[in-house]
Each structure stands twice: as structure tokens, then as C-alpha cells.
Short mmCIF file of C-alpha atoms and ligand atoms in Angstrom, two decimals:
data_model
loop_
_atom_site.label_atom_id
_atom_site.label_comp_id
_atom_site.label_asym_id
_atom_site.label_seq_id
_atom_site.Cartn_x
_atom_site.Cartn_y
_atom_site.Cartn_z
CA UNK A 1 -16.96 -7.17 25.35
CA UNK A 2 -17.10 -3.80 23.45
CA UNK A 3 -18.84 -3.70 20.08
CA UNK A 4 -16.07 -3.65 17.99
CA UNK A 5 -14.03 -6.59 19.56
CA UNK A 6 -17.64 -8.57 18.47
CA UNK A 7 -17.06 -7.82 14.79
CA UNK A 8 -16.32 -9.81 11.79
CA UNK A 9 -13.76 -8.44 9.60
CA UNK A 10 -12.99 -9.29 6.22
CA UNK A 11 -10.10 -8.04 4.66
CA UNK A 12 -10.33 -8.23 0.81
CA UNK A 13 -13.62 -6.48 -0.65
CA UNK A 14 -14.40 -9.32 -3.59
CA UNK A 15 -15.58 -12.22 -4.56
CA UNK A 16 -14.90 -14.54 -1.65
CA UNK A 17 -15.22 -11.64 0.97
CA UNK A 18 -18.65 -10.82 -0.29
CA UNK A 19 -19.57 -14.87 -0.48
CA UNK A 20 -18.37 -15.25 3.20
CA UNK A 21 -20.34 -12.36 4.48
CA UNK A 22 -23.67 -13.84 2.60
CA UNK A 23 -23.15 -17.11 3.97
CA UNK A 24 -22.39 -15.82 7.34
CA UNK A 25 -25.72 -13.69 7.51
CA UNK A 26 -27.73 -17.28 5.93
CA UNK A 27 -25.96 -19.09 8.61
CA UNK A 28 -27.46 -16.28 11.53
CA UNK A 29 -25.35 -14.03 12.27
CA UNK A 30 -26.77 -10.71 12.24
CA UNK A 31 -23.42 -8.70 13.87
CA UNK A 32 -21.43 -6.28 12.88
CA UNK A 33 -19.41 -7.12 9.33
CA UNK A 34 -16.50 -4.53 7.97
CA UNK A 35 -14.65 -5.02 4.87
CA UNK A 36 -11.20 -3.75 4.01
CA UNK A 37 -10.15 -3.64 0.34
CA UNK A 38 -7.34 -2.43 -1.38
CA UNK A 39 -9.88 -0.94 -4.49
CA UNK A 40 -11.82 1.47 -4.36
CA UNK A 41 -14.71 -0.08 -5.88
CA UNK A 42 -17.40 -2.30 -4.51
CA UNK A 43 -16.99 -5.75 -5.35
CA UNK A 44 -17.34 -7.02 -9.19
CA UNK A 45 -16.74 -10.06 -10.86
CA UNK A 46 -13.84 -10.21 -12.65
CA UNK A 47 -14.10 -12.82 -15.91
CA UNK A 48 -15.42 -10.35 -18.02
CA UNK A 49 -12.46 -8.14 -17.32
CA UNK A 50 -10.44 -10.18 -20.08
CA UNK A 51 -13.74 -10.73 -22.35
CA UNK A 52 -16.47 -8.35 -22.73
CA UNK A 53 -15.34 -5.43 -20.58
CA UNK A 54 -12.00 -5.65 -22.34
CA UNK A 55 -14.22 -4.89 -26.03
CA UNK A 56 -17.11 -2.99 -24.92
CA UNK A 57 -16.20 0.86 -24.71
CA UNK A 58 -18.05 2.46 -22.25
CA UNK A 59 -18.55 -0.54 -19.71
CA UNK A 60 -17.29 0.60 -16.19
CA UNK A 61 -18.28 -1.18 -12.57
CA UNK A 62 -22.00 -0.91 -13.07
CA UNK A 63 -21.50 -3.23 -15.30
CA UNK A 64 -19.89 -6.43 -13.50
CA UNK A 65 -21.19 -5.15 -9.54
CA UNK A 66 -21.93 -7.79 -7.72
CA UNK A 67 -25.53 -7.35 -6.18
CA UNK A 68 -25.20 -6.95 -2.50
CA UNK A 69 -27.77 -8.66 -0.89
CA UNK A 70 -30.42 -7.17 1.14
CA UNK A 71 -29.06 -8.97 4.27
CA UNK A 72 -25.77 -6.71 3.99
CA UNK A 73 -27.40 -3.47 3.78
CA UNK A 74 -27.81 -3.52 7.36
CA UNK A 75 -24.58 -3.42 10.15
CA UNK A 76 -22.08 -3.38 7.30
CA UNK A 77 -19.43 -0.98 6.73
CA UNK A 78 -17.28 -0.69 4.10
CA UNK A 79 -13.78 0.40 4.04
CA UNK A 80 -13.21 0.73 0.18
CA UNK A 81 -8.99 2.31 -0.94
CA UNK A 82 -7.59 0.99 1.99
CA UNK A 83 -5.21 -1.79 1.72
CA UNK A 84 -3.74 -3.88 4.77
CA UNK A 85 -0.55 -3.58 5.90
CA UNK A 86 0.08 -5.81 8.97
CA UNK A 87 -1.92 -8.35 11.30
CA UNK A 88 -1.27 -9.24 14.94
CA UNK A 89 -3.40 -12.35 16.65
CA UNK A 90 -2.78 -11.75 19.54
CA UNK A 91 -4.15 -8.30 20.10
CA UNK A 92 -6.77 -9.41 17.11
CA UNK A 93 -5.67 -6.24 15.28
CA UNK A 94 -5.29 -5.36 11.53
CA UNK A 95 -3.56 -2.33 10.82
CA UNK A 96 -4.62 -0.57 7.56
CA UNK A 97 -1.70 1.57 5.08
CA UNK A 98 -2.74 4.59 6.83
CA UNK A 99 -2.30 3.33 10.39
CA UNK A 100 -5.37 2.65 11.58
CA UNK A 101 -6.57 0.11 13.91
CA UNK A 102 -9.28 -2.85 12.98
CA UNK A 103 -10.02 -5.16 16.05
CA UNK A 104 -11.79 -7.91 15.37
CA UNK A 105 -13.67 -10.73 16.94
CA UNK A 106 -13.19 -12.82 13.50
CA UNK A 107 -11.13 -12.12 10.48
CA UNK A 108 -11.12 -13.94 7.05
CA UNK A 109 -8.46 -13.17 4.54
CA UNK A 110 -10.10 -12.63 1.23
CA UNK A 111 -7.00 -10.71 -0.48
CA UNK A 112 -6.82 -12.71 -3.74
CA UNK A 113 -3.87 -12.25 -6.22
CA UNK A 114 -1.91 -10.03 -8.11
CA UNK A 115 -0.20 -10.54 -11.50
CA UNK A 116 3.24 -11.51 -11.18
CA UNK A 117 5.49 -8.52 -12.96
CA UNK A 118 7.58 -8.23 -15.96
CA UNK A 119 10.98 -10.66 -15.39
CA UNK A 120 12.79 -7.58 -16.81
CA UNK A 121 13.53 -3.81 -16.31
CA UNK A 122 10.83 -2.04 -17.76
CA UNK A 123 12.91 1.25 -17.62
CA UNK A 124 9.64 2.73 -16.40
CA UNK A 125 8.32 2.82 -20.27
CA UNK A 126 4.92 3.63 -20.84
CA UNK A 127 2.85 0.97 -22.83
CA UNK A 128 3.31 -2.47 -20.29
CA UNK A 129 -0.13 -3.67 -18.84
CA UNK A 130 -0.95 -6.67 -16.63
CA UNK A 131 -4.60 -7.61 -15.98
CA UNK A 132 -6.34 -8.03 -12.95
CA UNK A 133 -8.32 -5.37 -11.41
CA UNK A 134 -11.19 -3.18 -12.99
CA UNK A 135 -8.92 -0.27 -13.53
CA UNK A 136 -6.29 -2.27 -15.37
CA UNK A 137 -8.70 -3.39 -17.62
CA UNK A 138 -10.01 -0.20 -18.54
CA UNK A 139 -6.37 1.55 -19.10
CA UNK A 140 -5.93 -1.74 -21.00
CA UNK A 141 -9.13 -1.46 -23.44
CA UNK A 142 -7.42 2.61 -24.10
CA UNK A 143 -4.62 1.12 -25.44
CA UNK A 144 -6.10 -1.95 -27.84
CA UNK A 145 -6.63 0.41 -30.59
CA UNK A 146 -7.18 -0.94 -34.41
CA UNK A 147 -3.58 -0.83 -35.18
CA UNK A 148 -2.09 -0.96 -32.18
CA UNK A 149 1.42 -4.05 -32.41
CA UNK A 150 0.55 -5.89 -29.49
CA UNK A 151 2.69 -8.19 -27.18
CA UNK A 152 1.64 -9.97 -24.65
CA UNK A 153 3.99 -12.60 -22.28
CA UNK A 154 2.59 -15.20 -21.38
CA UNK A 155 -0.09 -18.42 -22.89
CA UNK A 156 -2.11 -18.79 -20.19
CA UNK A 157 -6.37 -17.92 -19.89
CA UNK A 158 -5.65 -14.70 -19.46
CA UNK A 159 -2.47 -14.17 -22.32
CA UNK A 160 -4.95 -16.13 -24.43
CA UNK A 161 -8.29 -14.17 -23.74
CA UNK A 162 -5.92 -11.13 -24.42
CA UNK A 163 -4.88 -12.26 -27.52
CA UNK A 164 -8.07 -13.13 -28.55
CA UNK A 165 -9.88 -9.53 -27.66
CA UNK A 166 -7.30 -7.70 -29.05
CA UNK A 167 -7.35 -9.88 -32.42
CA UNK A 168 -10.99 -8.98 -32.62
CA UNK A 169 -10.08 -5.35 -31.99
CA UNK A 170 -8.67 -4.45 -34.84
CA UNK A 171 -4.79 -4.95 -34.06
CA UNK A 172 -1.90 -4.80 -36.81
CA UNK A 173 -0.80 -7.56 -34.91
CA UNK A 174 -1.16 -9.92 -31.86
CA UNK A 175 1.98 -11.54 -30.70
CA UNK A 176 2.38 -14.35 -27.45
CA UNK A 177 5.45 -14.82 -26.43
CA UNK A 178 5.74 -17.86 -23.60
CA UNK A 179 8.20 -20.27 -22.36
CA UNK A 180 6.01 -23.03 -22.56
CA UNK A 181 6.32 -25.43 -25.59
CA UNK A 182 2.14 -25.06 -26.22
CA UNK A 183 0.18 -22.45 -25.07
CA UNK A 184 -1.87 -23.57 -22.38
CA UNK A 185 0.02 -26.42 -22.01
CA UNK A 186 0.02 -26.54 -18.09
CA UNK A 187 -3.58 -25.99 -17.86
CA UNK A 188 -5.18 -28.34 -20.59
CA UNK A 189 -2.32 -30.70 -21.80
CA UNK A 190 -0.78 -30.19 -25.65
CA UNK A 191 -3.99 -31.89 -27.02
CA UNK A 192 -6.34 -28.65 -26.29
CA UNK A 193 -3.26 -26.40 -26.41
CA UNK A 194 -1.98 -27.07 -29.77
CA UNK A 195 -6.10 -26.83 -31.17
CA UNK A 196 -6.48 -23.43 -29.23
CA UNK A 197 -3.32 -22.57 -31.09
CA UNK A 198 -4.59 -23.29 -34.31
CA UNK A 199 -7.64 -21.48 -33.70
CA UNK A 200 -5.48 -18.17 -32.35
CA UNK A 201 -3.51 -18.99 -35.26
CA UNK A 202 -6.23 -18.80 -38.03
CA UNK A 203 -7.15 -15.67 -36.53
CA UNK A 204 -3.66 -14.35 -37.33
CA UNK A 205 -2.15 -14.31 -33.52
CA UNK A 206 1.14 -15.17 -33.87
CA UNK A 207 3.18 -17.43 -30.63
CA UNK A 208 6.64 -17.29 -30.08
CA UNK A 209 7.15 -20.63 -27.81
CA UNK A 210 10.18 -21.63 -25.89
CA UNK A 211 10.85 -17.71 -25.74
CA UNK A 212 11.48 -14.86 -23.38
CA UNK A 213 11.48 -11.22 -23.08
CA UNK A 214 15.37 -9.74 -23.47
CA UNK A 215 15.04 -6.61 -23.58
CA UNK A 216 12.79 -3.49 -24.57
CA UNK A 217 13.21 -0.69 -26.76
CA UNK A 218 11.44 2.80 -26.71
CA UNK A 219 11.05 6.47 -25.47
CA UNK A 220 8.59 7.54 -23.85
CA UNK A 221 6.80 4.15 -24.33
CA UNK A 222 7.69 0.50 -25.38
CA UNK A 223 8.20 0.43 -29.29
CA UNK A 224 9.64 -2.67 -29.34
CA UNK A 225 10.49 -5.77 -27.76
CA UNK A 226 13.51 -7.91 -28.38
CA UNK A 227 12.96 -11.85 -27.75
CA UNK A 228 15.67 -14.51 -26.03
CA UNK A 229 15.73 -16.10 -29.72
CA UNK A 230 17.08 -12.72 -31.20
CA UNK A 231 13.62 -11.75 -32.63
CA UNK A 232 12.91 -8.15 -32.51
CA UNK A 233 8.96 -7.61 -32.63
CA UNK A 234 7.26 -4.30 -32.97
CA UNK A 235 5.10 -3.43 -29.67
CA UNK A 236 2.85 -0.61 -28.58
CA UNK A 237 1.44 -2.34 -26.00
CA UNK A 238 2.81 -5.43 -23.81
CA UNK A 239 0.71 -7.40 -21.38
CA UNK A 240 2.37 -9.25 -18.82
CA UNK A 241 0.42 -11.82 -18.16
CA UNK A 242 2.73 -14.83 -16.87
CA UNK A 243 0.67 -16.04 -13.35
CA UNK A 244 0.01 -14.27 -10.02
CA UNK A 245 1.43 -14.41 -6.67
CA UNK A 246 -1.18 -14.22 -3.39
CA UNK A 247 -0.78 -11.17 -1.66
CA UNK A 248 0.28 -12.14 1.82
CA UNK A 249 2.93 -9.94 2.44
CA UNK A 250 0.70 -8.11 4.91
CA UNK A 251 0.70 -11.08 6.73
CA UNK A 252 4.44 -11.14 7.39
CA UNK A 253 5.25 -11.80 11.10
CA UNK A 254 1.63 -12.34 11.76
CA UNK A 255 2.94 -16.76 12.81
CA UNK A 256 0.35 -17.64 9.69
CA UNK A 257 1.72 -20.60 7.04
CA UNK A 258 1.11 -17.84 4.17
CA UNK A 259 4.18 -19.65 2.06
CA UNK A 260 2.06 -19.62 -1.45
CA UNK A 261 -1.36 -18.46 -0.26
CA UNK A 262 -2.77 -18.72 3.42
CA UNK A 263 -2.91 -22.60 5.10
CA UNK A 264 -6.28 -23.53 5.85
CA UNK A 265 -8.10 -26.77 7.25
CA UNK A 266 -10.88 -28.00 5.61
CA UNK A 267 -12.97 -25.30 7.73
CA UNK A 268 -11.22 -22.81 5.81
CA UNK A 269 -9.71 -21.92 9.88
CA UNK A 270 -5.84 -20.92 9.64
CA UNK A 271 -3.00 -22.93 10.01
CA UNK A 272 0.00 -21.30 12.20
CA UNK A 273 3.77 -22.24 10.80
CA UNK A 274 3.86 -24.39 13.82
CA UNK A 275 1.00 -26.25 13.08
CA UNK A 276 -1.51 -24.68 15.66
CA UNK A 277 -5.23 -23.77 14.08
CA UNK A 278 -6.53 -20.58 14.66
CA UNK A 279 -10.37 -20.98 14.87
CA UNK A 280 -11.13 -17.37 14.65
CA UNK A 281 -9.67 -16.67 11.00
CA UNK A 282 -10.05 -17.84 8.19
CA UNK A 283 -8.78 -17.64 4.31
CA UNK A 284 -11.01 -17.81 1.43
CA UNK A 285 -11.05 -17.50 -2.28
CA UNK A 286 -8.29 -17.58 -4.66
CA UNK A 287 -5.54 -16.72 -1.88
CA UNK A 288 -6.60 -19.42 0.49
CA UNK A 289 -4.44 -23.13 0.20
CA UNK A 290 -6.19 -26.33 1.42
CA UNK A 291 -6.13 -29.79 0.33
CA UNK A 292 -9.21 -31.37 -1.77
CA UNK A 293 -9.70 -34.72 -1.12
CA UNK A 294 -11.48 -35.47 -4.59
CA UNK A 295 -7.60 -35.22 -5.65
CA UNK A 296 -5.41 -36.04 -2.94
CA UNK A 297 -3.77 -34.70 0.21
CA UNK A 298 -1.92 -31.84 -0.82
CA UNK A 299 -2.90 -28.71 -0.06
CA UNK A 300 -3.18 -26.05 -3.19
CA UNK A 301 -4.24 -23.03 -4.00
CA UNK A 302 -6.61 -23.09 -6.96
CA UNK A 303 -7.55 -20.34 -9.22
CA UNK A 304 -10.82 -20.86 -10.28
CA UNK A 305 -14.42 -18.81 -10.06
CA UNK A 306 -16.60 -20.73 -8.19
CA UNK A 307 -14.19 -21.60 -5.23
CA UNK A 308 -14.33 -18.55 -3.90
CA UNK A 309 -17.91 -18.71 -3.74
CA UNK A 310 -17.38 -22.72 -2.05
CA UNK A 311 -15.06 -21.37 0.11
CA UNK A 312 -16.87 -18.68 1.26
CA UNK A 313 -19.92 -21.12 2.13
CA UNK A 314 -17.66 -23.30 3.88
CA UNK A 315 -15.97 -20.20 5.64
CA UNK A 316 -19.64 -18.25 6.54
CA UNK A 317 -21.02 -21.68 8.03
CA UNK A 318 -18.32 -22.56 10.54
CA UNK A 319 -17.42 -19.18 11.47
CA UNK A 320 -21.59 -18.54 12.28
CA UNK A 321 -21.14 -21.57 15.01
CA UNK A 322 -17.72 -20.66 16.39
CA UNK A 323 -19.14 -17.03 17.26
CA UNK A 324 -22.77 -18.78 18.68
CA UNK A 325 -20.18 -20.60 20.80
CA UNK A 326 -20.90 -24.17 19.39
CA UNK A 327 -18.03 -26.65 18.82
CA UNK A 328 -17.23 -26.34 15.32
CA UNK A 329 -15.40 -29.77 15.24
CA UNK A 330 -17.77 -32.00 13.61
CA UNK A 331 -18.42 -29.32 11.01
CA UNK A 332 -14.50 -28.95 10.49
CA UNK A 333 -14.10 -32.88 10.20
CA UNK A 334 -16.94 -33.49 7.34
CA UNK A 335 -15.03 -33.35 4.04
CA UNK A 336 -14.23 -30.06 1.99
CA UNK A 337 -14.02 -31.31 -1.35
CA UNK A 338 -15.52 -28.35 -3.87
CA UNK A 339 -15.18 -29.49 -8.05
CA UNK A 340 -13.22 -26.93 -9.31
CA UNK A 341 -14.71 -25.87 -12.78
CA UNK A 342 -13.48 -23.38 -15.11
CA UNK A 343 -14.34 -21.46 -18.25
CA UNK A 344 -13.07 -19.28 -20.80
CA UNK A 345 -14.40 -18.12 -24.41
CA UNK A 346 -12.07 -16.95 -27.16
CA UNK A 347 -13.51 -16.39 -30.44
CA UNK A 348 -16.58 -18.49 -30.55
CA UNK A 349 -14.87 -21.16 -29.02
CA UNK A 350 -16.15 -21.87 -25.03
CA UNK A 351 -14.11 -24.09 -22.91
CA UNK A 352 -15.51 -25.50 -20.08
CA UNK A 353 -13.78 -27.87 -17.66
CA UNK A 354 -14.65 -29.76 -14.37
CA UNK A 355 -11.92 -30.75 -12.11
CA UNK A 356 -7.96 -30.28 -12.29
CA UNK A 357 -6.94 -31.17 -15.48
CA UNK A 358 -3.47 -29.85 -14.61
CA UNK A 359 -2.41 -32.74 -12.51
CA UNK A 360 -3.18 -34.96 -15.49
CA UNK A 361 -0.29 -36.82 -17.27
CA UNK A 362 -1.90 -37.59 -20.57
CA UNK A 363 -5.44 -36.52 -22.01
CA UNK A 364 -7.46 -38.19 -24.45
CA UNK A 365 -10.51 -37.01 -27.17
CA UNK A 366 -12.95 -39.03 -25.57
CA UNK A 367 -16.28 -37.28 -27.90
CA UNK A 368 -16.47 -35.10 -31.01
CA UNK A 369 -13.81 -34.01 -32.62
CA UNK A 370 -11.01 -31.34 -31.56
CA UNK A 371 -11.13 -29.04 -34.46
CA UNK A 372 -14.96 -28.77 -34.04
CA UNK A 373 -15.97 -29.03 -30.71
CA UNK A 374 -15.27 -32.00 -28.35
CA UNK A 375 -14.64 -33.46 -24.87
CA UNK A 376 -11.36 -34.17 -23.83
CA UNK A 377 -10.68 -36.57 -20.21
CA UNK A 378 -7.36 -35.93 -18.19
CA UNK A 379 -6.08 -38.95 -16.24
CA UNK A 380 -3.35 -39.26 -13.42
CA UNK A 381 -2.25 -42.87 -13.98
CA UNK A 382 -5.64 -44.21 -14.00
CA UNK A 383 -7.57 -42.12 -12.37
CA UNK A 384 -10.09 -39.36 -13.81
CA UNK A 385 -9.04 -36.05 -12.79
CA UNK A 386 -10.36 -33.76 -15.11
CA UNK A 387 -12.53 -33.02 -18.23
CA UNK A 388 -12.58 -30.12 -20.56
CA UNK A 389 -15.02 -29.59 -23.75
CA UNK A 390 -14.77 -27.18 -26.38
CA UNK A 391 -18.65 -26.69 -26.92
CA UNK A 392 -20.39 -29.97 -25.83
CA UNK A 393 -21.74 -27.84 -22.90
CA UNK A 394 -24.24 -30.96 -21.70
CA UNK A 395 -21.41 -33.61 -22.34
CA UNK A 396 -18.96 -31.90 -19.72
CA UNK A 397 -21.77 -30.65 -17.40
CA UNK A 398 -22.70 -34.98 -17.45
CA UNK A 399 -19.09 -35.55 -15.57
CA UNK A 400 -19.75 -33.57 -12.56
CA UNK A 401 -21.76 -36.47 -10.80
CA UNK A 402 -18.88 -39.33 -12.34
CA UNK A 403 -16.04 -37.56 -10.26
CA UNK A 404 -17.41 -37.79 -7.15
CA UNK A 405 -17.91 -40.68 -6.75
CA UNK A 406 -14.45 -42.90 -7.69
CA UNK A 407 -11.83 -40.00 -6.93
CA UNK A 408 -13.73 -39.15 -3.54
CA UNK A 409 -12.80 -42.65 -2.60
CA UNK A 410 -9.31 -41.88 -1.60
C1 FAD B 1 -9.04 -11.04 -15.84
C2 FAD B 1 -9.55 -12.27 -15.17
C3 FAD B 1 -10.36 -13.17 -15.85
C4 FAD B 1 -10.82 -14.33 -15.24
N1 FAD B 1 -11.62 -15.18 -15.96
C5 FAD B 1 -12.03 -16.32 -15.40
C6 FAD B 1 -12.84 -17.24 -16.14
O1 FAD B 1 -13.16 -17.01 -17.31
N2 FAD B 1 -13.22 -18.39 -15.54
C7 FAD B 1 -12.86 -18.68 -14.26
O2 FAD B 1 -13.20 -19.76 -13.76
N3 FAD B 1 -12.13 -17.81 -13.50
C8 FAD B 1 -11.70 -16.65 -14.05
N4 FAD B 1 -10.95 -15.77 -13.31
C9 FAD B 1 -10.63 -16.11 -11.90
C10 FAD B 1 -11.66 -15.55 -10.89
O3 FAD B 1 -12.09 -14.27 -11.26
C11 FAD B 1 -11.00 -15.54 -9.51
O4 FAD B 1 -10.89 -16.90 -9.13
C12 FAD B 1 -11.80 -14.75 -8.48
O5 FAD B 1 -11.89 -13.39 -8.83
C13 FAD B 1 -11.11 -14.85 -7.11
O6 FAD B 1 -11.82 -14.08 -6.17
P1 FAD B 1 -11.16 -13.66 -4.78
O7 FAD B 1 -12.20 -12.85 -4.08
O8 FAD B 1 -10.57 -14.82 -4.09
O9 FAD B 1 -9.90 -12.74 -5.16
P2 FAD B 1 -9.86 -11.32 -5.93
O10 FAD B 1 -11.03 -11.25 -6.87
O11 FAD B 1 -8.50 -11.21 -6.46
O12 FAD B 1 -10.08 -10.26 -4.77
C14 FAD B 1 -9.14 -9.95 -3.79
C15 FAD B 1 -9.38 -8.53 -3.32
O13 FAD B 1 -8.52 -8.27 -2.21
C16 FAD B 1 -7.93 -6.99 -2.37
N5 FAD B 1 -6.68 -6.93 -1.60
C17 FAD B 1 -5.47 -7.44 -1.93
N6 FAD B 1 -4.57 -7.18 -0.97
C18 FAD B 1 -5.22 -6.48 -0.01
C19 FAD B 1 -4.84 -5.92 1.25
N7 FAD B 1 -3.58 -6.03 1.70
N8 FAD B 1 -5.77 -5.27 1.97
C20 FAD B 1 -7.07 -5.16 1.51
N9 FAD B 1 -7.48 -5.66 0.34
C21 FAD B 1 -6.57 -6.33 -0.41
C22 FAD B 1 -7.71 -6.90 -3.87
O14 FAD B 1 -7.52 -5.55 -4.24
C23 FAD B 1 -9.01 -7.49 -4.38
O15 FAD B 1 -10.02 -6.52 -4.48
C24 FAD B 1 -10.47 -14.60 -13.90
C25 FAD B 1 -9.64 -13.70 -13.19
C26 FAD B 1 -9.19 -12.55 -13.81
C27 FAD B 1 -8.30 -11.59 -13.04
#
């Protein structure tokens, strides 16, 4: 076998890429690793993108790097600016945009999301933002300037943390325009979303619900954006900022179920449209779609920070035994079933929430009180599915030990 048909390959230089990589090395394997990413930078973490990068001028990469470990300095290469365009298993081949060939032995997809783009023609105007990589968010901090009309689609984290920064920035005004009813409805239930509301509101962020973007006006750049409802709002910038969509196109042709994210078992191994695993790649991170048995059967993708970093474990251990030639089947069999946990701070208010509170159909103030801080538990029929505090940090951190037990028992 030649040395580069031994090699790992990761495709995707982030999060979940670097995770794998660190738990492969912890798990003993010592071979050759190369990364492929799209960016040109090193990997960094990207919550502070929509919080402290976004207000701090003068914070770059050094600033949210992730170390990289002493056991990746060695037999690592990195192929930074690069993005992939197609995959073949059969030959065990990724090609990159400029043509060239990656062989690999092993190959996990680690290639994340990308914000889904503005429903309308932008008319190629200057002025329309969407937030997800480094360099978005530093184009987007050069254009929150104190008295800058801002716009931004969408109610989601992100819309939200948006509208927060660029409240606290100095803006002549902060407007969210969204289709849902609440902002953060899907996410946390109109409990939480009407409170955040308030709080956005109090700061003077101003939502248009049940709304849409019609149409935009300006020359060279947006100036204004005209609303479903007929409202005309001024607009210097506009942040689109209404989900993401898991870059798999690369993937196209390749036999992979990459539907809405990449099919995986529970070892994080592929899943072929006909139903045939593929034990030598894998998909990890946001990208990657697996069931959870805390929750049910259905496989998801899930958005959150620290399952990219339980994927990648999950990924780096069973991968180190398929390539020492063990059977991997016992390891595959043992239950996946990561909590998903979540934060986000806007203002001085900190959410933090343990499980998925989105398949919830009702929520309840179970401690405190909402317009202060308080804990809030999401229920599917009977059954716990999620909690989510505002402050209370030791309240919600308690529930991680009560889900496992009951909702694991399905
Ligand atoms: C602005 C922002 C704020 C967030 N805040 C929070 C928070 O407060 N709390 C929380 O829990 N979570 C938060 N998250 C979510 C969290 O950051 C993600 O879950 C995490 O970054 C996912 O890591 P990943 O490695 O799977 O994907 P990504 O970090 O998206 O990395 C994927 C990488 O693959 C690259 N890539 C894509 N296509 C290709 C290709 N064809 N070839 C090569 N490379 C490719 C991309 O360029 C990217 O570098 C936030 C996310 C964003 C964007």
C-alpha cells in the first residue's frame, strides 16, 4: 500500500475536523492526517463571530484559533483555500476546485453549513451580509457603524445576536424582519420568545413578524427595504440570516444519503442511498445527520457547539480500530446519544439550554421568573425534552443527569 492510500483525510478544516483528528491521534493512530478546507484560515471557533468579534475592532483569527494540539504538529498537512468539488468511493478519491487528486485510506466529511441566501434578487447591491465565516464577520463589524439603519431577516440566534450587537453599537436603528409569529419561536417556544422580545424591545430593536422581504431599493448599495406588509424601512445594511443549508453538493453522484446533511450510523460511518454503510467515511459536526436515541429514532442534523466536538470523539474512536483492523461492530452498536446544549448571550441576558427544546409542544416556567431570570422545561406529550434558563446557570446545568436517564429509556 503506498503512503498516501494509508492516509486519513478530512475534508472541512473546523471544529469537528479538528475534534476528529484529536480523537483519532488519543485513540493511536499516529498516520498521516490532511485537511481540506474551503477557508483559508486555520480552524477557529465560531460563537464569538456573532458576539464579541462582531463588537471588538481589531479582533481577527488570533483571537478565536483553536489551539492545535501538540499531537497534530507532527504528519499533518494542511490544505487551507481549497474547497472540494467531487468524491468518488470507489477509487477513494476527492477531487479539490483546482483539480487535484486526494486518495485516501479514510475520509470524514467535516464541511459544516452555509447561510441560506436572500429569498429575493439582490440586484447585486452592496450593503447585504450573512454570517458565518470569520471573514463575514469582519466585513460585517465595517459596516455596524453608530448610525448605520440596520435590517436584518430573520429571528433566529444568529438574527437575534445580530440585533443585539448592533443595538449596542450605536445604530439609528435595528430592525428584524421574520416570518415567524415570535422570534425564536422554533427554537425556544413563544414563552422565551416573546421575553427575548421584550428585552430586544426595551433596547429599541424593532420586529416586524409575520413579514417578508419584497423588494429592495438603492444604488450602489441597499438604501432601503420594502416589506410583504407594504412597510418601507430605511436600510444600510441587511443581514440575511434565515437558517443554513449543509454543503453537500460536492458530494453529488458520490451514492452518499447527503439529502439534508450526510447519513450516518451511530459510528458516525456513512450511509449509501441504498442503505449500504461505508465503514471507511465518516460525517461529523454540524453537516452530519444521525438519530439520538435520548429523543427518538429519527435521524437529524443538529446545530449545536459541542456536537461537533461528540461527534468527532465518536468519529476519531471507531475510525482508530477500523484502520488497526479490529471489528468496529460492537463499538458501532453501543448507543450514540450526545445532550445537545446550547448557548447564546444578548445584552446581559445568557441562555443556556440542554436538550432539544424544539421538538417540544408546550413549555412551562418551572423556577424564577421570566422577566428576571428563570428556567423554563419543554415537554413532548409527557416527556422532558428540553430545558432552557435565562441566568440560573446551576439550575439548568442540574438537568443534564435527569435526561438521561427517563428519555434514554426508549
Ligand atoms: C455566527 C455563529 C454563532 C454561533 N454561536 C453559537 C452559540 O452561541 N452556541 C452554540 O451552541 N453554537 C453556536 N454556533 C454553532 C457552532 O459554531 C457550530 O455548531 C459549529 O461551528 C459547527 O462546526 P463544524 O465543524 O461542524 O462546521 P463549520 O464550523 O461550519 O465548519 C465547516 C468547514 O468546512 C468548510 N467547507 C465547506 N465546504 C467545503 C468543501 N467543499 N471543501 C472543503 N471545505 C469545506 C467550511 O468552509 C468550514 O470551514 C454558532 C455558529 C455561527 C456561525
Amino acid at each position: 500500500m503506498d503512503a498516501d492510500a494509508r492516509l486519513v483525510l478530512i475534508v472541512g478544516a473546523s471544529m469537528a475536523g479538528l475534534r476528529t483528528a484529536e480523537n483519532l491521534r488519543r485513540a493511536g493512530y499516529a498516520g498521516p492526517i490532511t485537511f481540506l478546507g474551503a477557508e483559508p484560515h486555520a480552524p477557529y471557533n465560531r460563537p464569538p463571530l456573532s458576539k464579541e468579534l462582531l463588537q471588538t475592532e481589531g479582533q481577527g483569527h488570533d483571537d478565536v484559533a483553536f489551539p492545535i494540539r501538540s499531537a497534530l504538529e507532527e504528519n499533518v498537512e494542511w490544505v487551507l483555500g481549497r474547497a472540494a468539488q467531487s468524491l468518488d468511493v470507489e477509487r477513494q478519491v476527492v477531487v479539490d476546485e483546482t483539480g487535484a487528486e486526494h486518495p485516501y485510506r479514510a475520509l470524514v466529511i467535516a464541511t459544516g453549513l452555509r447561510p441560506k441566501p436572500l429569498p429575493i434578487d439582490d440586484h447585486g447591491l452592496a450593503g447585504i451580509h450573512v454570517l458565518r465565516t470569520l471573514d463575514d464577520a469582519v466585513a460585517l463589524r465595517e459596516a455596524l457603524r453608530p448610525g448605520a439603519n440596520v435590517v436584518i431577516l430573520g429571528s433566529g440566534f444568529i438574527g437575534c445576536e445580530i440585533a443585539a450587537t448592533a443595538a449596542k453599537a450605536g445604530a439609528a436603528s435595528v430592525s428584524v424582519v421574520s416570518q415567524s409569529r415570535i422570534p425564536l419561536e422554533r427554537a425556544l417556544g413563544p414563552l422565551l420568545g416573546a421575553e427575548v422580545r421584550r428585552r430586544h424591545e426595551a433596547q429599541g430593536v424593532r420586529f416586524f413578524c409575520e413579514n417578508g422581504l419584497f423588494g429592495l431599493v438603492g444604488d450602489p448599495g441597499v438604501e432601503r427595504v420594502i416589506l410583504t406588509s407594504g412597510v418601507m424601512l430605511e436600510c444600510d445594511v441587511l443581514v440575511v440570516a434565515i437558517g443554513s443549508d449543509a454543503n453537500t453538493e460536492w458530494l453529488e453522484g458520490s451514492g452518499l444519503d447527503a439529502s439534508d446533511g450526510v447519513l450516518v450510523n451511530g459510528g458516525m460511518q456513512a450511509v449509501r442511498a441504498d442503505g449500504q454503510v461505508l465503514e471507511n467515511v465518516y460525517a461529523v459536526g454540524d453537516v452530519a445527520r444521525y438519530p439520538n436515541p435520548l429523543f427518538d429514532e429519527v435521524a437529524r442534523r443538529v446545530e449545536h457547539w459541542n456536537l461537533p466536538t461528540e461527534t468527532g470523539k465518536r468519529a476519531g474512536q471507531v475510525l482508530a480500530a477500523h484502520i488497526r483492523g479490529d471489528d468496529c461492530a460492537t463499538i458501532v452498536a453501543a448507543p450514540f446519544a450526545p445532550l445537545p446544549s446550547f448557548w447564546s448571550d444578548q445584552y446581559d441576558m445568557h441562555l443556556l439550554a440542554f436538550g432539544l427544546t424544539y421538538l417540544a409542544d408546550r413549555s412551562e416556567v418551572v423556577a424564577g421568573d421570566l422577566t428576571d431570570e428563570c428556567v423554563v422545561e419543554y415537554f413532548r406529550g409527557d416527556e422532558l425534552v428540553g430545558v432552557c434558563g435565562i441566568g440560573m446557570r446551576g439550575a439548568v446545568q442540574s438537568y443534564r443527569s435527569r435526561f438521561a436517564a427517563p428519555v434514554a429509556a426508549h
